[in-house]
Coordinates of C-alpha atoms and ligand atoms in Angstrom, one line a residue:
M596 CA 131.8 93.0 49.3
N597 CA 132.1 91.6 52.9
S598 CA 133.2 88.2 51.6
L599 CA 135.8 86.0 53.2
L600 CA 137.0 82.4 53.3
L601 CA 138.1 81.0 56.6
T602 CA 140.1 77.9 56.0
G603 CA 141.0 74.9 58.1
G604 CA 139.7 75.9 61.5
R605 CA 137.9 73.7 64.1
V606 CA 134.4 75.0 63.5
I607 CA 132.2 74.8 66.6
D608 CA 128.6 75.8 66.1
P609 CA 126.6 74.6 69.1
A610 CA 123.3 75.6 67.5
N611 CA 123.9 73.0 64.8
Q612 CA 125.8 70.6 67.0
L613 CA 128.7 71.0 64.7
D614 CA 132.3 70.4 65.9
A615 CA 134.6 69.6 63.0
V616 CA 137.5 70.9 61.0
A617 CA 136.0 72.8 58.1
D618 CA 136.1 76.0 56.0
V619 CA 133.6 78.8 56.4
L620 CA 132.6 80.7 53.3
I621 CA 131.1 84.2 53.7
L622 CA 129.5 85.9 50.8
G623 CA 128.0 89.4 50.9
G624 CA 128.1 89.5 54.7
K625 CA 126.2 86.3 55.2
I626 CA 127.3 82.7 55.9
S627 CA 127.2 80.9 52.6
A628 CA 128.5 77.5 53.5
V629 CA 130.4 75.5 56.2
G630 CA 132.2 72.4 55.1
P631 CA 135.4 70.8 53.8
N632 CA 137.3 72.2 50.8
L633 CA 135.2 75.2 50.0
A634 CA 138.0 77.0 48.2
A635 CA 137.2 75.3 44.9
G636 CA 133.7 76.7 44.8
A637 CA 134.6 80.2 46.2
P638 CA 134.8 83.2 44.0
A639 CA 138.3 83.9 42.6
G640 CA 140.3 86.4 44.6
I641 CA 138.2 86.1 47.7
P642 CA 140.1 87.3 50.8
R643 CA 141.2 84.4 53.0
L644 CA 141.9 83.9 56.7
D645 CA 143.9 80.9 57.7
A646 CA 142.2 79.5 60.8
A647 CA 144.3 76.3 61.0
G648 CA 144.8 75.4 64.7
R649 CA 142.2 77.9 65.8
V650 CA 138.5 77.6 66.8
V651 CA 136.0 79.2 64.5
C652 CA 132.6 79.8 66.1
P653 CA 129.6 82.1 65.8
G654 CA 130.3 85.7 66.9
L655 CA 130.3 85.9 70.7
I656 CA 127.4 87.9 72.3
D657 CA 127.8 89.7 75.6
L658 CA 124.3 90.6 76.8
H659 CA 125.4 92.6 79.8
V660 CA 127.5 95.7 78.9
H661 CA 127.5 99.3 80.1
L662 CA 128.5 101.5 77.1
R663 CA 127.8 104.6 79.2
E664 CA 126.3 106.5 76.3
P665 CA 124.5 108.9 76.4
G666 CA 125.7 111.1 79.2
Q667 CA 128.7 109.3 80.8
T668 CA 131.2 109.5 78.0
A669 CA 134.1 110.2 80.3
K670 CA 133.8 106.5 81.3
E671 CA 133.1 104.9 77.9
T672 CA 131.5 105.6 74.6
I673 CA 129.9 103.4 71.9
R674 CA 133.1 103.9 69.9
T675 CA 135.5 102.7 72.7
G676 CA 133.2 100.2 74.2
T677 CA 132.6 98.4 70.9
R678 CA 136.3 98.5 70.2
A679 CA 136.9 96.7 73.6
A680 CA 134.2 94.2 72.6
A681 CA 135.9 93.5 69.2
Q682 CA 139.3 93.0 71.0
G683 CA 137.6 90.6 73.3
G684 CA 136.1 88.6 70.5
F685 CA 132.6 89.9 70.8
T686 CA 130.5 90.7 67.7
S687 CA 127.3 91.7 69.6
V688 CA 126.7 93.5 72.8
V689 CA 123.6 94.5 74.7
C690 CA 123.9 97.8 76.4
M691 CA 122.3 98.5 79.8
P692 CA 119.8 101.4 80.2
N693 CA 121.3 103.1 83.3
T694 CA 122.8 106.0 81.3
T695 CA 122.2 109.7 81.7
P696 CA 119.3 110.1 80.8
A697 CA 118.2 106.5 81.3
I698 CA 117.1 104.5 78.2
D699 CA 113.5 104.7 79.1
N700 CA 112.0 106.1 75.9
A701 CA 112.0 105.5 72.2
G702 CA 114.1 108.6 71.4
T703 CA 117.1 107.5 73.4
V704 CA 116.9 104.0 71.9
A705 CA 116.9 105.6 68.4
L706 CA 119.9 107.8 69.4
I707 CA 121.9 104.7 70.5
H708 CA 121.0 102.8 67.3
E709 CA 122.1 105.7 65.2
R710 CA 125.4 106.2 67.1
A711 CA 126.1 102.5 67.0
R712 CA 125.6 102.5 63.2
E713 CA 128.0 105.4 62.8
Q714 CA 130.6 104.6 65.4
G715 CA 130.2 101.1 66.6
L716 CA 132.6 98.4 65.6
V717 CA 130.2 95.6 66.6
N718 CA 126.5 95.1 66.7
V719 CA 124.8 97.0 69.6
F720 CA 121.5 95.8 70.9
V721 CA 119.7 97.9 73.5
A722 CA 118.0 97.0 76.7
G723 CA 115.3 99.4 77.8
A724 CA 114.4 100.4 81.4
I725 CA 111.6 98.8 83.3
T726 CA 110.7 102.0 85.1
K727 CA 110.9 105.7 84.2
G728 CA 114.4 107.1 85.0
I729 CA 115.2 103.6 86.6
A730 CA 113.6 105.1 89.7
G731 CA 111.5 102.0 90.5
E732 CA 108.3 104.0 90.9
E733 CA 106.4 104.2 87.6
L734 CA 106.6 101.8 84.6
A735 CA 108.4 103.1 81.5
A736 CA 106.6 103.1 78.2
I737 CA 107.4 99.5 77.5
G738 CA 105.3 99.2 74.4
S739 CA 107.1 102.1 72.7
L740 CA 110.4 100.8 73.9
H741 CA 109.5 97.5 72.2
Q742 CA 108.5 99.4 69.0
A743 CA 111.9 101.2 69.1
G744 CA 113.6 97.8 69.1
V745 CA 114.8 97.0 72.6
V746 CA 115.6 93.3 73.1
A747 CA 114.8 93.2 76.8
I748 CA 113.9 95.4 79.7
T749 CA 115.9 95.8 82.9
D750 CA 116.6 98.5 85.6
D751 CA 120.1 97.1 85.8
G752 CA 122.2 98.9 88.4
H753 CA 119.0 99.2 90.3
C754 CA 116.3 96.7 91.2
V755 CA 112.5 97.2 91.3
Q756 CA 111.7 96.8 94.9
N757 CA 107.9 97.0 94.7
N758 CA 106.6 93.6 93.8
E759 CA 103.3 94.8 92.5
L760 CA 105.1 97.0 90.1
M761 CA 107.4 94.1 89.0
R762 CA 104.3 92.0 88.4
R763 CA 102.8 94.7 86.1
A764 CA 106.2 95.0 84.3
C765 CA 106.2 91.3 83.7
E766 CA 102.6 91.4 82.4
Y767 CA 103.3 94.3 80.2
A768 CA 106.5 92.8 78.8
Q769 CA 104.6 89.5 78.1
M770 CA 102.4 91.3 75.6
F771 CA 105.5 91.8 73.4
K772 CA 107.3 88.6 74.4
L773 CA 110.1 90.7 75.8
P774 CA 112.2 89.0 78.4
V775 CA 112.6 90.9 81.7
M776 CA 116.1 90.9 83.0
D777 CA 116.7 91.8 86.7
H778 CA 119.6 93.0 88.8
C779 CA 118.7 91.1 92.0
Q780 CA 119.3 93.3 95.0
D781 CA 116.9 93.7 98.0
Y782 CA 117.7 97.2 99.3
S783 CA 116.3 96.6 102.8
L784 CA 118.7 93.7 103.3
V785 CA 121.7 95.2 101.5
T786 CA 121.4 98.8 102.8
D787 CA 124.8 100.4 102.4
G788 CA 126.8 97.2 102.3
V789 CA 130.0 97.4 100.2
M790 CA 131.3 93.8 100.2
H791 CA 130.1 90.3 100.9
E792 CA 129.0 89.9 104.5
G793 CA 131.2 87.3 106.1
Y794 CA 134.7 86.7 107.6
W795 CA 136.5 89.2 105.5
S796 CA 134.0 92.1 105.8
T797 CA 134.3 91.7 109.6
S798 CA 138.0 91.4 109.5
L799 CA 138.4 94.5 107.2
G800 CA 135.8 96.5 109.0
L801 CA 133.7 97.0 105.9
R802 CA 129.9 97.0 105.8
G803 CA 128.6 93.6 104.8
W804 CA 126.2 92.8 102.0
P805 CA 124.4 89.5 102.9
S806 CA 123.9 86.8 100.2
A807 CA 120.2 86.9 101.1
G808 CA 120.2 90.4 99.5
E809 CA 120.5 88.7 96.1
E810 CA 118.7 85.5 96.9
M811 CA 115.5 87.2 98.1
I812 CA 115.0 88.9 94.7
V813 CA 115.9 85.7 92.8
A814 CA 113.2 84.0 94.8
R815 CA 110.8 86.9 94.1
N816 CA 111.6 86.7 90.3
I817 CA 110.9 83.0 90.2
L818 CA 107.5 83.6 91.8
M819 CA 106.9 86.5 89.3
A820 CA 107.8 84.2 86.3
E821 CA 105.4 81.6 87.7
L822 CA 102.6 84.1 88.3
T823 CA 102.8 85.9 85.0
G824 CA 104.4 83.4 82.6
T825 CA 106.9 86.0 81.6
H826 CA 110.5 84.9 81.1
V827 CA 112.6 86.5 83.9
H828 CA 116.4 86.4 83.5
C829 CA 118.4 87.0 86.7
Q830 CA 121.6 89.0 86.0
H831 CA 125.1 88.4 87.4
L832 CA 124.4 85.7 89.9
S833 CA 126.9 85.5 92.7
A834 CA 125.5 83.6 95.6
A835 CA 125.2 79.8 96.2
G836 CA 121.6 80.2 97.3
S837 CA 120.7 82.0 94.1
V838 CA 122.0 79.1 92.0
A839 CA 120.1 76.5 94.2
L840 CA 116.8 78.5 93.8
L841 CA 117.3 78.8 90.0
R842 CA 118.1 75.1 89.7
A843 CA 115.0 74.0 91.6
A844 CA 112.8 76.5 89.6
K845 CA 114.0 75.3 86.3
Q846 CA 113.4 71.7 87.3
R847 CA 109.7 72.8 87.9
G848 CA 109.6 74.3 84.4
V849 CA 109.4 77.9 85.5
P850 CA 110.5 80.3 82.7
V851 CA 113.6 81.7 84.4
S852 CA 117.3 81.8 83.5
G853 CA 120.5 83.2 84.8
E854 CA 123.9 84.6 83.8
A855 CA 127.4 84.6 85.5
C856 CA 130.4 87.0 85.2
P857 CA 134.1 86.0 85.3
H858 CA 134.8 87.9 88.5
H859 CA 132.2 85.9 90.4
Y860 CA 133.5 82.5 89.3
T861 CA 137.2 83.5 89.5
L862 CA 137.6 85.7 92.5
T863 CA 136.3 85.7 96.1
D864 CA 135.9 88.2 98.9
A865 CA 139.4 87.3 100.1
A866 CA 140.6 89.4 97.2
V867 CA 139.4 92.5 99.0
A868 CA 141.9 91.7 101.8
G869 CA 144.8 91.8 99.2
S870 CA 146.5 89.4 96.9
E871 CA 148.5 87.7 99.6
Q872 CA 145.3 86.6 101.3
F873 CA 143.6 85.6 98.1
W874 CA 146.4 83.5 96.7
K875 CA 146.9 81.9 100.1
A876 CA 143.3 80.9 100.5
D877 CA 141.0 81.0 97.5
G878 CA 143.4 81.6 94.6
K879 CA 145.2 78.3 94.6
G880 CA 143.3 76.7 91.8
V881 CA 142.8 79.7 89.6
F882 CA 145.8 79.1 87.3
G883 CA 145.2 75.5 86.4
F884 CA 147.6 75.6 83.5
A885 CA 151.4 75.5 83.5
S886 CA 153.2 78.6 82.4
P887 CA 156.9 78.9 82.9
T888 CA 156.7 82.7 83.1
R889 CA 153.8 82.9 85.5
E890 CA 154.0 85.4 88.3
F891 CA 151.2 85.9 90.7
P892 CA 149.7 89.4 90.4
V893 CA 149.9 91.6 93.4
W894 CA 147.4 94.1 94.8
P895 CA 146.8 95.7 98.2
A896 CA 143.9 95.3 100.6
Y897 CA 140.9 97.6 100.1
D898 CA 141.7 97.8 96.3
T899 CA 138.5 99.3 94.8
H900 CA 139.0 97.2 91.6
F901 CA 137.6 94.3 93.7
K902 CA 134.4 96.3 94.5
M903 CA 131.5 95.2 92.4
N904 CA 127.7 94.8 92.5
P905 CA 126.8 92.2 93.5
P906 CA 130.0 91.8 95.5
L907 CA 132.5 89.0 95.3
G908 CA 131.2 86.0 97.3
S909 CA 132.8 83.4 99.4
A910 CA 134.7 80.4 98.0
R911 CA 131.6 78.4 98.5
D912 CA 129.6 80.9 96.4
R913 CA 132.2 80.7 93.7
E914 CA 132.1 76.9 93.6
A915 CA 128.3 77.0 93.4
V916 CA 128.4 79.4 90.5
L917 CA 130.9 77.1 88.7
A918 CA 128.7 74.1 89.5
G919 CA 125.7 76.0 88.1
L920 CA 127.6 76.7 84.9
A921 CA 128.8 73.1 84.7
D922 CA 125.3 71.5 85.1
G923 CA 123.5 74.0 82.9
T924 CA 121.6 75.8 85.6
I925 CA 123.3 79.0 84.4
E926 CA 123.1 79.1 80.7
I927 CA 124.6 82.4 79.8
L928 CA 128.0 84.0 80.3
C929 CA 128.6 87.8 80.2
S930 CA 130.9 90.5 81.6
D931 CA 128.8 93.2 83.3
H932 CA 131.5 95.5 81.7
A933 CA 131.2 98.5 83.9
P934 CA 133.7 101.3 83.1
H935 CA 134.5 104.0 85.6
C936 CA 137.0 106.8 85.5
N937 CA 140.3 106.5 87.5
Y938 CA 139.4 109.4 89.8
E939 CA 136.1 107.7 90.7
K940 CA 137.9 104.5 91.8
E941 CA 140.9 106.2 93.4
V942 CA 139.0 106.8 96.7
E943 CA 138.3 105.0 99.9
F944 CA 136.6 101.6 99.4
D945 CA 133.3 102.9 100.9
Y946 CA 133.1 105.7 98.4
A947 CA 134.2 104.0 95.1
P948 CA 131.5 103.1 92.6
F949 CA 130.8 99.4 92.0
G950 CA 132.0 97.6 88.9
I951 CA 134.9 96.6 86.7
T952 CA 135.6 96.5 83.0
G953 CA 135.4 93.0 81.5
L954 CA 135.0 92.7 77.7
E955 CA 138.6 92.1 77.0
T956 CA 139.3 89.5 79.7
E957 CA 136.1 87.5 79.9
L958 CA 136.8 85.0 77.2
A959 CA 140.2 84.1 78.7
L960 CA 138.8 83.7 82.2
A961 CA 135.8 81.6 80.9
L962 CA 138.3 79.3 79.1
M963 CA 140.5 79.1 82.1
Q964 CA 137.9 78.5 84.8
L965 CA 135.4 76.4 82.7
V966 CA 137.2 74.7 79.9
H967 CA 140.9 74.4 80.8
S968 CA 139.8 73.3 84.2
G969 CA 137.7 70.5 82.7
R970 CA 134.4 71.7 84.0
L971 CA 132.8 72.3 80.5
S972 CA 133.5 71.3 77.0
L973 CA 134.6 74.1 74.6
A974 CA 131.3 73.7 72.7
A975 CA 129.2 74.0 75.9
M976 CA 131.1 77.2 76.9
I977 CA 130.7 78.7 73.4
A978 CA 126.9 77.9 73.6
K979 CA 126.7 80.1 76.7
Y980 CA 128.1 83.0 74.6
T981 CA 126.2 82.4 71.4
V982 CA 123.1 80.4 70.9
N983 CA 121.9 80.7 74.5
P984 CA 121.8 84.5 74.7
A985 CA 120.5 84.7 71.1
R986 CA 117.6 82.5 72.1
L987 CA 116.8 84.4 75.3
L988 CA 116.7 87.7 73.4
N989 CA 115.3 86.4 70.1
L990 CA 118.4 87.8 68.3
P991 CA 119.0 86.6 64.7
K992 CA 122.5 85.7 65.8
G993 CA 124.6 83.1 67.5
T994 CA 124.8 80.5 64.7
L995 CA 126.8 79.7 61.5
T996 CA 123.7 78.3 59.7
A997 CA 123.8 79.2 56.0
G998 CA 122.1 82.5 55.4
A999 CA 122.8 83.8 58.9
D1000 CA 124.7 87.1 59.4
A1001 CA 128.4 86.5 59.0
D1002 CA 129.4 87.3 62.6
V1003 CA 132.3 85.0 63.5
T1004 CA 134.9 84.8 66.2
V1005 CA 138.2 83.1 65.7
I1006 CA 139.8 81.8 69.0
D1007 CA 143.2 80.4 70.0
P1008 CA 142.1 78.6 73.2
G1009 CA 145.7 77.8 74.2
R1010 CA 147.3 81.2 73.7
E1011 CA 149.0 82.5 76.8
W1012 CA 149.1 86.2 77.2
V1013 CA 149.1 88.9 79.9
F1014 CA 146.4 91.6 80.0
D1015 CA 148.3 94.8 79.5
R1016 CA 146.9 98.1 80.5
A1017 CA 148.7 99.9 77.7
Q1018 CA 146.9 97.8 75.1
A1019 CA 143.4 97.8 76.5
A1020 CA 140.8 99.3 74.2
S1021 CA 138.3 100.4 76.8
Q1022 CA 138.4 104.1 77.7
S1023 CA 138.4 103.1 81.4
H1024 CA 141.0 101.1 83.3
N1025 CA 139.1 99.7 86.3
S1026 CA 140.0 96.1 85.8
P1027 CA 141.5 93.9 88.6
F1028 CA 143.0 91.6 85.9
Y1029 CA 145.9 93.8 84.6
G1030 CA 149.1 91.8 84.8
W1031 CA 147.3 88.5 85.0
P1032 CA 148.7 85.6 83.0
L1033 CA 145.7 84.4 80.9
K1034 CA 145.2 81.5 78.6
G1035 CA 143.0 81.7 75.6
R1036 CA 142.3 84.7 73.4
A1037 CA 140.2 85.7 70.4
T1038 CA 142.5 86.3 67.3
A1039 CA 140.0 87.7 64.9
T1040 CA 136.5 89.3 65.2
I1041 CA 134.3 89.3 62.1
V1042 CA 131.1 91.3 61.9
G1043 CA 128.9 91.0 58.9
G1044 CA 131.7 89.4 57.0
R1045 CA 134.1 92.2 57.7
V1046 CA 137.2 91.6 59.9
V1047 CA 136.8 94.4 62.5
W1048 CA 139.7 93.3 64.7
Q1049 CA 142.6 90.9 64.3
L1050 CA 145.4 90.1 66.8
A1051 CA 148.6 91.5 65.4
Ligands
LIG443 ZN1 123.7 95.0 87.6

């Protein structure tokens, strides 16, 4: 029946500006009512979930996830990726199209929808490619991708370098009111850089990736949004200059937005030099909460779990991303969950693939860096994971309004826990956050009125 009564939780629904202790009644997979004392009017024998002392909010949405299906199932599958999402408190994910083959045609979109229906624990929305094969040369059939149900287009993992082609993509997407999401990377500036260009890249002898490699494309995208009127969303922003560009463009009313990932607002490039350097320099403020059992995690220099695209920035970049999140310049939080096999990461830094897993740790890191640190209210943080991504992608999600799909996340913001490799749900283990003492965790994930995961 997909019916459930959540009792006594602090219900935070930013879409309705609601923050109050209340019950949430779910009937037939839909939100029926939110308010005090709903037990009296609920059907007899309805299953109950005691949410006293917990936060109850619309199901969290992660709009930047690599599920690796089809074709890269050694890294992750729809089954394991959505299980990781559920354990992280996410009821919806948007999967990126850089699979094998790329999601650049209606048939592959249909395949993912079908597998997600059969094997997915949470809702899976699909982002289609901008160009055929994500090769950056010829536009994909964006109209038929739209018909097949993609919620956005992006060449994520790659970046369309040809500005004329990007203009046509924006104009094409505009016909269907599809947002264009972009992984911002100027190839001519970045070349074969593997980490942020600065003190640590010089010190470690690794090839540098200048911040301008991201900022150049953020600026390009602002101009494209202005020229075409299409909404352009800049993915995983990491550089101070990118945040400044986005802030100024939004003040001018340009239809642009941005997202940030926990690694970019928690870590810095000092982490590539090893834990000792990181804790000594940039890590001091990361654990802003008291924990009697806290031990600082240890890792060596050149650890490939600190190699991501875009790379970890300087402490100044991290502060700028945090400031952008705090003042609303960056409206959306996500993980860029990017699973890779152990053997792929267990190589020299230069040869390792970019990316880390993130679905199971992002909520805790967001709570620690944004809420427990006092930078954002709980409601403002939840908005960046619910109503904001839902609005960008026109998803019928992200709210507890009566009649909405009963996707709900229950959170214990104060729960202290350690991310344990043995209990992780993702098929891959390329996370830099194993062994980290974290604060804040989802305790139940409810999709369409059904509890798909609950903390034991
Ligand atoms: Zn990307």
